[in-house]
Coordinates of C-alpha atoms in Angstrom, one line a residue:
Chain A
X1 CA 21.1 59.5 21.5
X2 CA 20.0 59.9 25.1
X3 CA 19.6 63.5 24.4
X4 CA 17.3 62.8 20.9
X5 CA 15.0 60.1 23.5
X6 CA 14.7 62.9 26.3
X7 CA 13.5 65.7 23.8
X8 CA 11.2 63.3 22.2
X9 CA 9.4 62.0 25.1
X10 CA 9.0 65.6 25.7
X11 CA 7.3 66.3 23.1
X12 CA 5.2 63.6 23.3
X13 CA 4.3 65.2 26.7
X14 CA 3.7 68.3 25.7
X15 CA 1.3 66.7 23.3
X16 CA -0.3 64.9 25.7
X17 CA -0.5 67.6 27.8
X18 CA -2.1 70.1 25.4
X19 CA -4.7 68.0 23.4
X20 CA -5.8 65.7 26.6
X21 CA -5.2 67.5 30.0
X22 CA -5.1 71.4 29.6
X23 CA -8.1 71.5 27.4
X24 CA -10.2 69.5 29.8
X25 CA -9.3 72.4 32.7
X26 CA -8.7 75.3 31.1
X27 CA -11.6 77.0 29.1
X28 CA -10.7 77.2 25.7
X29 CA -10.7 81.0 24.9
X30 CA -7.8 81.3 27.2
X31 CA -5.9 78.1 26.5
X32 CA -1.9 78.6 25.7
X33 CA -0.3 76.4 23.7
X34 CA 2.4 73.7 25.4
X35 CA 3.6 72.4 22.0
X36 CA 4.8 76.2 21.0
X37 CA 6.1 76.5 24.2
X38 CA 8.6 73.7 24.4
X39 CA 9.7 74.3 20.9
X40 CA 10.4 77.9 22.0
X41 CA 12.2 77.1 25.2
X42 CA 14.1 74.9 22.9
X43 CA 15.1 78.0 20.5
X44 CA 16.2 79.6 23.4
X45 CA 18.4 77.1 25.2
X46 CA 19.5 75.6 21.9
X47 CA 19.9 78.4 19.5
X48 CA 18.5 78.1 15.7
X49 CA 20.7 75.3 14.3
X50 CA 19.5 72.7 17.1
X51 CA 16.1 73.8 17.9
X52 CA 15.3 73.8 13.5
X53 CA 15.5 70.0 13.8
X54 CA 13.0 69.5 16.4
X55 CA 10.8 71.8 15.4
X56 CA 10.2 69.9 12.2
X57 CA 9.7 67.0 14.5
X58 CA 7.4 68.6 17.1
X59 CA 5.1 70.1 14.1
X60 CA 5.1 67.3 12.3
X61 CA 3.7 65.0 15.5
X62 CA 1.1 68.0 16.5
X63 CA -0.2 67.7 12.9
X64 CA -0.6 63.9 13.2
X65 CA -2.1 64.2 16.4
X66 CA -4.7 67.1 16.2
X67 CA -5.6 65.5 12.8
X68 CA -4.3 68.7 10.9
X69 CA -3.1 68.7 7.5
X70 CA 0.8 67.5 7.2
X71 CA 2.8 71.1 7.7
X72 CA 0.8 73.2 9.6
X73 CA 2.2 73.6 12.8
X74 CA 5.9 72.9 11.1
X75 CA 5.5 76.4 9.3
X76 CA 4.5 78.5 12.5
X77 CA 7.5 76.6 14.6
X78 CA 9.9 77.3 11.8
X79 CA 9.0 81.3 12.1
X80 CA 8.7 81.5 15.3
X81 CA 12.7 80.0 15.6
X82 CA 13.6 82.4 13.0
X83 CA 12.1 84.9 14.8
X84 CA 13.5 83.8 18.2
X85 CA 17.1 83.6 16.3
X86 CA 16.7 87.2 14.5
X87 CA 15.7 89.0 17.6
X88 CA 17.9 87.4 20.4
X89 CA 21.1 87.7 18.6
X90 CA 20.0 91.6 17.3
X91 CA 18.5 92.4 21.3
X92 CA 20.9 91.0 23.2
X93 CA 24.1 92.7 21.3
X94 CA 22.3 96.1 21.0
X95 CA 20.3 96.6 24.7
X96 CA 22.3 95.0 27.5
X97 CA 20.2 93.3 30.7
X98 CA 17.5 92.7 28.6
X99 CA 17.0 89.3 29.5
X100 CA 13.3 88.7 31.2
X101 CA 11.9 91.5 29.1
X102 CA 13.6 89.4 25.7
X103 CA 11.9 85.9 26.7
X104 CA 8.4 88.1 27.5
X105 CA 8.7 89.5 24.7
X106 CA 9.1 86.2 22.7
X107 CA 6.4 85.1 24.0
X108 CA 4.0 87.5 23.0
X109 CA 5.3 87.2 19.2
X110 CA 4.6 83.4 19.2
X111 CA 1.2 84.0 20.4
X112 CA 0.6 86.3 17.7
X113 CA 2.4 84.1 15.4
X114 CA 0.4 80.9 16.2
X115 CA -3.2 82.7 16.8
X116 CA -2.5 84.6 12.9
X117 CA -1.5 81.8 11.3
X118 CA -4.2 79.0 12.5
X119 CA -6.9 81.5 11.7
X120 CA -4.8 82.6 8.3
X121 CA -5.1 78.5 7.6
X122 CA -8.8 78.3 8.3
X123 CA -9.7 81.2 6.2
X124 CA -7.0 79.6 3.5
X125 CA -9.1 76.3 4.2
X126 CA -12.1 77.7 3.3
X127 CA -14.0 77.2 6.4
X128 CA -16.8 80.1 6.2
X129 CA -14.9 82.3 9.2
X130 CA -13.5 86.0 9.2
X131 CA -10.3 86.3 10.3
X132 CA -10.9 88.2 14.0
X133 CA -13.5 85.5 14.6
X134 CA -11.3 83.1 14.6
X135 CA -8.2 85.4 16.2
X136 CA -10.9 86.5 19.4
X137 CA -11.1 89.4 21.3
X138 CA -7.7 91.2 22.4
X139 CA -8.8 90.1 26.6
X140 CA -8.5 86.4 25.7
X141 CA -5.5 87.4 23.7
X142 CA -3.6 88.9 26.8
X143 CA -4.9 85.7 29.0
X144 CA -3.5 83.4 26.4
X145 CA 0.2 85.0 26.7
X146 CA -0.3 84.7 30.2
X147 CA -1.3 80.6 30.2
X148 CA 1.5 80.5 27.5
X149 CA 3.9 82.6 29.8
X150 CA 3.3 80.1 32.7
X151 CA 3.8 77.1 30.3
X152 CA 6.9 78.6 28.6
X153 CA 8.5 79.0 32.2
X154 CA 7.6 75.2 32.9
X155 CA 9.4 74.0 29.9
X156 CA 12.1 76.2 30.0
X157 CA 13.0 74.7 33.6
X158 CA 11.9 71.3 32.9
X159 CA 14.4 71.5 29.7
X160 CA 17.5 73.0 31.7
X161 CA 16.9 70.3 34.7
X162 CA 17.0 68.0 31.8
X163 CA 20.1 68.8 30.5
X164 CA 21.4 69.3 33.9
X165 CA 21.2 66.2 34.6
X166 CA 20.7 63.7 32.2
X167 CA 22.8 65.5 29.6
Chain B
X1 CA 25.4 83.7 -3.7
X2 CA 27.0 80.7 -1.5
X3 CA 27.1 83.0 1.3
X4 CA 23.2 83.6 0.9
X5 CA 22.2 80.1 0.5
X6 CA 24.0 78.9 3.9
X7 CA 22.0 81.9 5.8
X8 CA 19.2 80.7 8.4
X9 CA 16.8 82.7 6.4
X10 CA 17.5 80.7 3.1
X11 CA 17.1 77.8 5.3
X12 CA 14.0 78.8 6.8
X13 CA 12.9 79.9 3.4
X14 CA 13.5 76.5 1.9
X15 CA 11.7 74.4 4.8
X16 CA 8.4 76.6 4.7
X17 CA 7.9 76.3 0.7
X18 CA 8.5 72.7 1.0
X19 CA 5.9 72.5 3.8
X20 CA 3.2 75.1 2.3
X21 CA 4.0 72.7 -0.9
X22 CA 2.8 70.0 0.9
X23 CA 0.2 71.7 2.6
X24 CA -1.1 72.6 -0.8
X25 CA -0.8 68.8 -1.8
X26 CA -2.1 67.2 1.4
X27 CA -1.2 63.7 0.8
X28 CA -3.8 62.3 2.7
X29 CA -2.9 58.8 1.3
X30 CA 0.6 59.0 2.7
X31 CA -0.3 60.7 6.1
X32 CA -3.6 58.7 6.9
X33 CA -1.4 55.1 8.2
X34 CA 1.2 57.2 9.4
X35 CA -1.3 58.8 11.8
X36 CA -3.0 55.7 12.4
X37 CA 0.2 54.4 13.7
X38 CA 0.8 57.6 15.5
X39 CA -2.1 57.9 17.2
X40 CA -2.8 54.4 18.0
X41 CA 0.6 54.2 20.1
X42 CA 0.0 57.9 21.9
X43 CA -4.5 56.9 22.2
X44 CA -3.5 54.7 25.5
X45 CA -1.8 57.6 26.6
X46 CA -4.6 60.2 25.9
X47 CA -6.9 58.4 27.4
X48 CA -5.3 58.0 30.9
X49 CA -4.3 62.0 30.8
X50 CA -7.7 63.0 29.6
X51 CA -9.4 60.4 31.9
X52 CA -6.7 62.3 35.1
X53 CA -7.8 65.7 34.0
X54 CA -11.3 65.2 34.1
X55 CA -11.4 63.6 37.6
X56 CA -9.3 67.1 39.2
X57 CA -12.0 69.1 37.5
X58 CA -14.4 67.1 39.2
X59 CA -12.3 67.8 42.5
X60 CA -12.3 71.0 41.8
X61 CA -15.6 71.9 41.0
X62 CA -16.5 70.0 44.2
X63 CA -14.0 71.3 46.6
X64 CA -15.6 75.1 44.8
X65 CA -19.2 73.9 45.7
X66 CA -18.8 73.2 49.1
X67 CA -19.7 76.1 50.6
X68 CA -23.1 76.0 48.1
X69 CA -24.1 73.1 49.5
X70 CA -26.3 73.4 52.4
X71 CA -28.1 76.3 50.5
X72 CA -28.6 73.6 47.3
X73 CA -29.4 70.9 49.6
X74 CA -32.2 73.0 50.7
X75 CA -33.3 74.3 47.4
X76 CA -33.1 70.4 46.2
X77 CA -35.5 69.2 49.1
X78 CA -38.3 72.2 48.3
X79 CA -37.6 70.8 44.0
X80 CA -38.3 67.1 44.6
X81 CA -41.5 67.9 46.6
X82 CA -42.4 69.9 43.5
X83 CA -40.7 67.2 41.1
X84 CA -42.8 64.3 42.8
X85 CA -46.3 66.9 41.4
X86 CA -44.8 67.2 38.2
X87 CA -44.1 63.5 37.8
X88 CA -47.6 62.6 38.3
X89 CA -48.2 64.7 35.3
X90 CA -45.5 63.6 33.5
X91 CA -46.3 60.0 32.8
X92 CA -49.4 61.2 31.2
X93 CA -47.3 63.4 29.0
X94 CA -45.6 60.4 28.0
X95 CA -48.1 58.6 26.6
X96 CA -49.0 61.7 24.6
X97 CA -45.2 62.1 23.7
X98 CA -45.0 58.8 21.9
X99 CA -47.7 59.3 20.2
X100 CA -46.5 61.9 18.5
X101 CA -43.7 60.8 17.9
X102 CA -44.9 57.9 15.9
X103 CA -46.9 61.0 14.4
X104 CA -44.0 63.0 13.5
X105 CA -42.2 60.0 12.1
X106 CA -39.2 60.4 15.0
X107 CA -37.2 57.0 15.8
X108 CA -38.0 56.2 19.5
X109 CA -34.6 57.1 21.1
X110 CA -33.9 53.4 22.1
X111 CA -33.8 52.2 18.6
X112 CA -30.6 53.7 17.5
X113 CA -27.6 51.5 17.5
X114 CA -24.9 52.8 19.7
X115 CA -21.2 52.2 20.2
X116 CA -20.0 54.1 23.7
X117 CA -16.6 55.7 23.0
X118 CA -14.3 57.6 25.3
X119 CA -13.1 61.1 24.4
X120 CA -9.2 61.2 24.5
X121 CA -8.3 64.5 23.0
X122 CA -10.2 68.1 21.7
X123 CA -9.5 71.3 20.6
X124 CA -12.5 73.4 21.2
X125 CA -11.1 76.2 20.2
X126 CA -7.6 75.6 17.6
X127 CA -7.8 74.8 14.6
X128 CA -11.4 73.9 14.2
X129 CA -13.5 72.7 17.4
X130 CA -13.1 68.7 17.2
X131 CA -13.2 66.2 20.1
X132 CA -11.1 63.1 19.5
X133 CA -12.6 59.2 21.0
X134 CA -10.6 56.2 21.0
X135 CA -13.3 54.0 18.6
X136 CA -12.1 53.6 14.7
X137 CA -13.1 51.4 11.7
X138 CA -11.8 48.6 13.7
X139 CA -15.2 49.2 15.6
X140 CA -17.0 49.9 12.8
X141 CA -17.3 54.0 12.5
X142 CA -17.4 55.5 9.5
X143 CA -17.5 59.4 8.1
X144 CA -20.2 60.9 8.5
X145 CA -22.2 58.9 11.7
X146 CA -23.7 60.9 14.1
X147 CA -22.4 61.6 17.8
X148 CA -24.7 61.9 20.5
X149 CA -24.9 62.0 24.5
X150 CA -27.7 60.5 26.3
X151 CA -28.7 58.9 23.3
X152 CA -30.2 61.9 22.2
X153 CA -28.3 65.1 22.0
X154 CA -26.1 65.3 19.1
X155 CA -22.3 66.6 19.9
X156 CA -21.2 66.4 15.9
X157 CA -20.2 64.1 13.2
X158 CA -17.6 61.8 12.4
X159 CA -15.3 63.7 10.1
X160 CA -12.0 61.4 9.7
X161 CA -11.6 58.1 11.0
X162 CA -8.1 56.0 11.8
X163 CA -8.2 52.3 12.6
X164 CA -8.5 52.9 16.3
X165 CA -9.5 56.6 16.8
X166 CA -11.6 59.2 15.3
X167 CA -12.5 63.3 14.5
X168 CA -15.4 64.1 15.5
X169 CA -16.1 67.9 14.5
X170 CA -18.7 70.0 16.4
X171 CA -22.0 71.5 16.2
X172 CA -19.9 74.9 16.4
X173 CA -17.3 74.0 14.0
X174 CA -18.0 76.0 10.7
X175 CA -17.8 73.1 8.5
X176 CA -20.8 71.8 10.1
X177 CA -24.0 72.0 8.8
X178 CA -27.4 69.5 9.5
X179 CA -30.9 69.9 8.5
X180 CA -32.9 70.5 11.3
X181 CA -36.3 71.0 12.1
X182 CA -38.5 71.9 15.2
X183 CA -40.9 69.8 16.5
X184 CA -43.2 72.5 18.5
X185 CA -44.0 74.1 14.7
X186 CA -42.2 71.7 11.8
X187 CA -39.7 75.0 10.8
X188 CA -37.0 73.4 8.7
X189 CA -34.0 74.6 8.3
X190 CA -30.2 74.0 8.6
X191 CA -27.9 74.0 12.5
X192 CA -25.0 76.1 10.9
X193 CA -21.5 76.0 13.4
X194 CA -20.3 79.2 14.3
X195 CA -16.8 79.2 15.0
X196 CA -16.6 80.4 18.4
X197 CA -20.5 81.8 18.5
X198 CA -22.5 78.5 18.8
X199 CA -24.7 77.2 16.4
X200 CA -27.2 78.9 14.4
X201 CA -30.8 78.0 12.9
X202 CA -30.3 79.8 9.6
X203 CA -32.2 79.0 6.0
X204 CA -35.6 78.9 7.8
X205 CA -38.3 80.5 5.1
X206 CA -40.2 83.7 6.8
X207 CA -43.5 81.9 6.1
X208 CA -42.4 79.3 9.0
X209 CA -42.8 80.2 12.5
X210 CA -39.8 79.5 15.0
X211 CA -40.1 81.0 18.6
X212 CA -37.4 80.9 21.5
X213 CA -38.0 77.8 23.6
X214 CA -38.7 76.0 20.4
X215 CA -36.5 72.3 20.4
X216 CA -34.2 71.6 17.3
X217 CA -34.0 68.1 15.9
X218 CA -32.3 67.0 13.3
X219 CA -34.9 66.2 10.3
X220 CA -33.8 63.2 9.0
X221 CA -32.8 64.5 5.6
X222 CA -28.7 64.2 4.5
X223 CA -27.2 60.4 4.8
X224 CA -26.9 58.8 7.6
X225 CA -28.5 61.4 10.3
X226 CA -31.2 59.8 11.4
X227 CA -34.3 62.2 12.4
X228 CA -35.4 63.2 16.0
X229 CA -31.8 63.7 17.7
X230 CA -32.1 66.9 19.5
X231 CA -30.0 69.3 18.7
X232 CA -30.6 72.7 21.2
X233 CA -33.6 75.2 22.1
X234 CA -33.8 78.2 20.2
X235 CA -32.9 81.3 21.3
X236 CA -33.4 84.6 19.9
X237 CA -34.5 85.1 16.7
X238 CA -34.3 87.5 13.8
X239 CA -34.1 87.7 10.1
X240 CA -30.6 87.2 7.7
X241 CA -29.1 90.4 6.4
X242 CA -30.6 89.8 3.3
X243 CA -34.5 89.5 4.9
X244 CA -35.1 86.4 2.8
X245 CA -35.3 84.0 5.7
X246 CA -35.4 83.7 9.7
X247 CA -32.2 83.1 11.7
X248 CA -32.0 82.1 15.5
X249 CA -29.3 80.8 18.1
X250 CA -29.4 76.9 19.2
X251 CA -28.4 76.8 22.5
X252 CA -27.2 73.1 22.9
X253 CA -27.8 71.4 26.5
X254 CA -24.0 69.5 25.5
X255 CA -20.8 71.0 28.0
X256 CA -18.5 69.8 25.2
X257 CA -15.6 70.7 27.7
X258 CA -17.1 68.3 30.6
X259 CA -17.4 65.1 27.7
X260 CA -16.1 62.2 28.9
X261 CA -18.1 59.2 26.7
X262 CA -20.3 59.8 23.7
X263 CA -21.9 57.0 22.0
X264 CA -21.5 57.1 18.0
X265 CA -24.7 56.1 16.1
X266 CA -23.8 53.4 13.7
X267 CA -27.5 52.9 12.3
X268 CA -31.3 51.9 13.2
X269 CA -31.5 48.5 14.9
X270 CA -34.1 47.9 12.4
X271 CA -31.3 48.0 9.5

């Protein structure tokens, strides 16, 4: 129980955090995504079974709060999981002392997950948009890893003092 | 087959069909109170983080401008010596000004009928360029109204409103699209978003002349947008691909980023 309040108030911070704070200082062509990265620090301290769960939960309050249709952000949490389960387990077992290189390098793929999809979506939701308008240019691509990095190491702490503590 | 069906993949499989499916079906009946509810318990919270935020950008762009300032405060003294001439001249251009606009048909801009509303959320540039403000039918908005600063220059449109909180989506968003017209020459046309390029002039016949410098307002034409809220300046302008009419960039004076109250326009006070 404690556990299921801690995660969701974090979420509920991450929210906050992305739709009302970040975008106020942080231009928008560079702006990482908090939500994404809590539910990925979550696949990676939880593993798939645990982190599935939330992010259901995490999507499903990012659509109701960014007033996007019911599902949206589920479907790019639910790959990106899978994707985080997939290559961990295949990574770690095959190249040993991976580690920092793995979590960069899950990073990167939920960037690219995320940017495809939301422009996939608005070309899907007919908006009159090409779909490399809508990804940007591959500079703001590399700067939003980077804010995403910084906010995937935040989490990632934030989550294990968490548990340490309070769990 | 059992072994398949209790793989992560089969799971995963499963979760996104049922959520493209309801994608696809969009129940906005069943999701519009849930988000109401949602959003009216996390609004209070917004606000406060938004309201934080914007005061350390404020910091921050002062603490940055220090080192500007005794260069801007002598710039500002040799400006208001030239401001004080141009005032002289500008009360006679008022006079003139509100005479043509009673010409030109355009409200006077203290005659619209406002409702201030603090911005609590935006996405400038996610899934489709839309500020958030913590006003809903409870206070009277609608789909649709027009959002302004200054109560002149329009930000966007309401585009979906909860009991407490409402979308407004951008000039630049794609799905936005106002008839404008300029008031230096009468060109009409339509302020067309771009996602992530700004906001174009665009359906503008070649017989109508449009220059750079000209001012956009919207023409009064479409419900509820009233005519005369100013919309940009144009910049540089050339024809569509197909030659049939004249296209241009609206540069809009509104730092969406910076917005911290916007005033929605729920009618004329004459109506």
């Amino acid at each position: 129980m404690r556990k299921k309040i801690i995660y969701l108030g974090l979420i509920f911070f991450a929210l906050l955090i992305q739709l009302s704070f970040l975008s106020v200082l942080i231009s928008p062509d560079v702006l990482g995504d908090s939500v994404l990265m809590l539910v990925l620090a979550m696949a990676v301290l939880d593993g798939f079974a645990l982190a599935l769960n939330w992010a259901i939960v995490a999507g499903l309050f990012y659509d109701l709060a960014s007033f996007a249709p019911l599902g949206q952000h589920v479907i790019i949490f639910l790959l990106l999981i899978y994707a985080v389960s997939f290559f961990s387990r295949r990574l770690s077992v095959e190249v040993k002392g991976i580690g920092i290189l793995l979590l960069v390098l899950f990073i990167i793929a939920a960037t690219l997950i995320s940017k495809s999809l939301f422009s996939l979506f608005l070309m899907l939701g007919q908006q009159p948009v090409s779909f490399f308008q809508v990804f940007g240019s591959f500079k703001f691509f590399i700067f939003q890893v980077g804010c995403n990095a910084g906010l995937f190491f935040f989490w990632l702490s934030a989550l294990k003092k968490f548990k340490k503590r309070f769990l | 087959m059992q072994r398949f069906t209790s793989t992560k993949l089969f799971k995963i499989f499963l979760l996104v069909a049922f959520f493209i499916g309801l994608l696809y079906l969009n129940p906005v009946k069943i999701s519009n109170p849930i988000r109401t509810i949602f959003l009216a318990g996390l609004s209070p919270f917004q606000k406060i983080a938004y309201t934080t935020s914007a005061a350390i950008e404020g910091v921050g762009e002062f603490i940055s401008s220090i080192g500007q300032l005794k260069a801007e405060n002598k710039k500002l003294i040799s400006e208001n010596e030239r401001l004080l001439q141009e005032r002289a001249t500008l009360v006679d251009m008022k006079n003139e000004n509100d005479d043509l606009r009673k010409q030109l048909g355009l409200l006077p801009r203290d005659q619209f009928k406002l409702l201030a509303a603090n911005v609590i959320s935006q996405d400038l540039n996610g899934m489709g360029n839309w500020i958030e403000i913590d006003k809903g039918r409870d206070s009277g908005v609608t789909e649709g109204m027009p959002v302004i600063i200054s109560k002149s220059a329009l930000v966007g449109r309401v585009s979906e409103v909860t009991l407490k909180n409402a979308k407004i989506i951008l000039l630049t968003n794609p799905k936005s699209v106002i008839n404008v017209t300029t008031t230096q020459t009468g060109a009409k046309g339509v302020a067309r978003g771009e996602y992530g390029l700004g906001v174009t002039f665009d359906m503008v016949l070649q017989a109508d002349v449009i220059q750079g410098g000209n001012e956009v307002v919207t023409s009064g034409i479409g419900v509820g947008m009233p005519r005369g809220l100013y919309v940009g300046t144009i910049q540089g302008v050339h024809s569509s691909a197909d030659h049939l009419f004249q296209q241009a960039t609206i540069v809009s004076p509104v730092q969406i980023s910076n917005l911290q109250f916007v005033f929605v326009v729920l009618g004329n006070k004459e109506n």
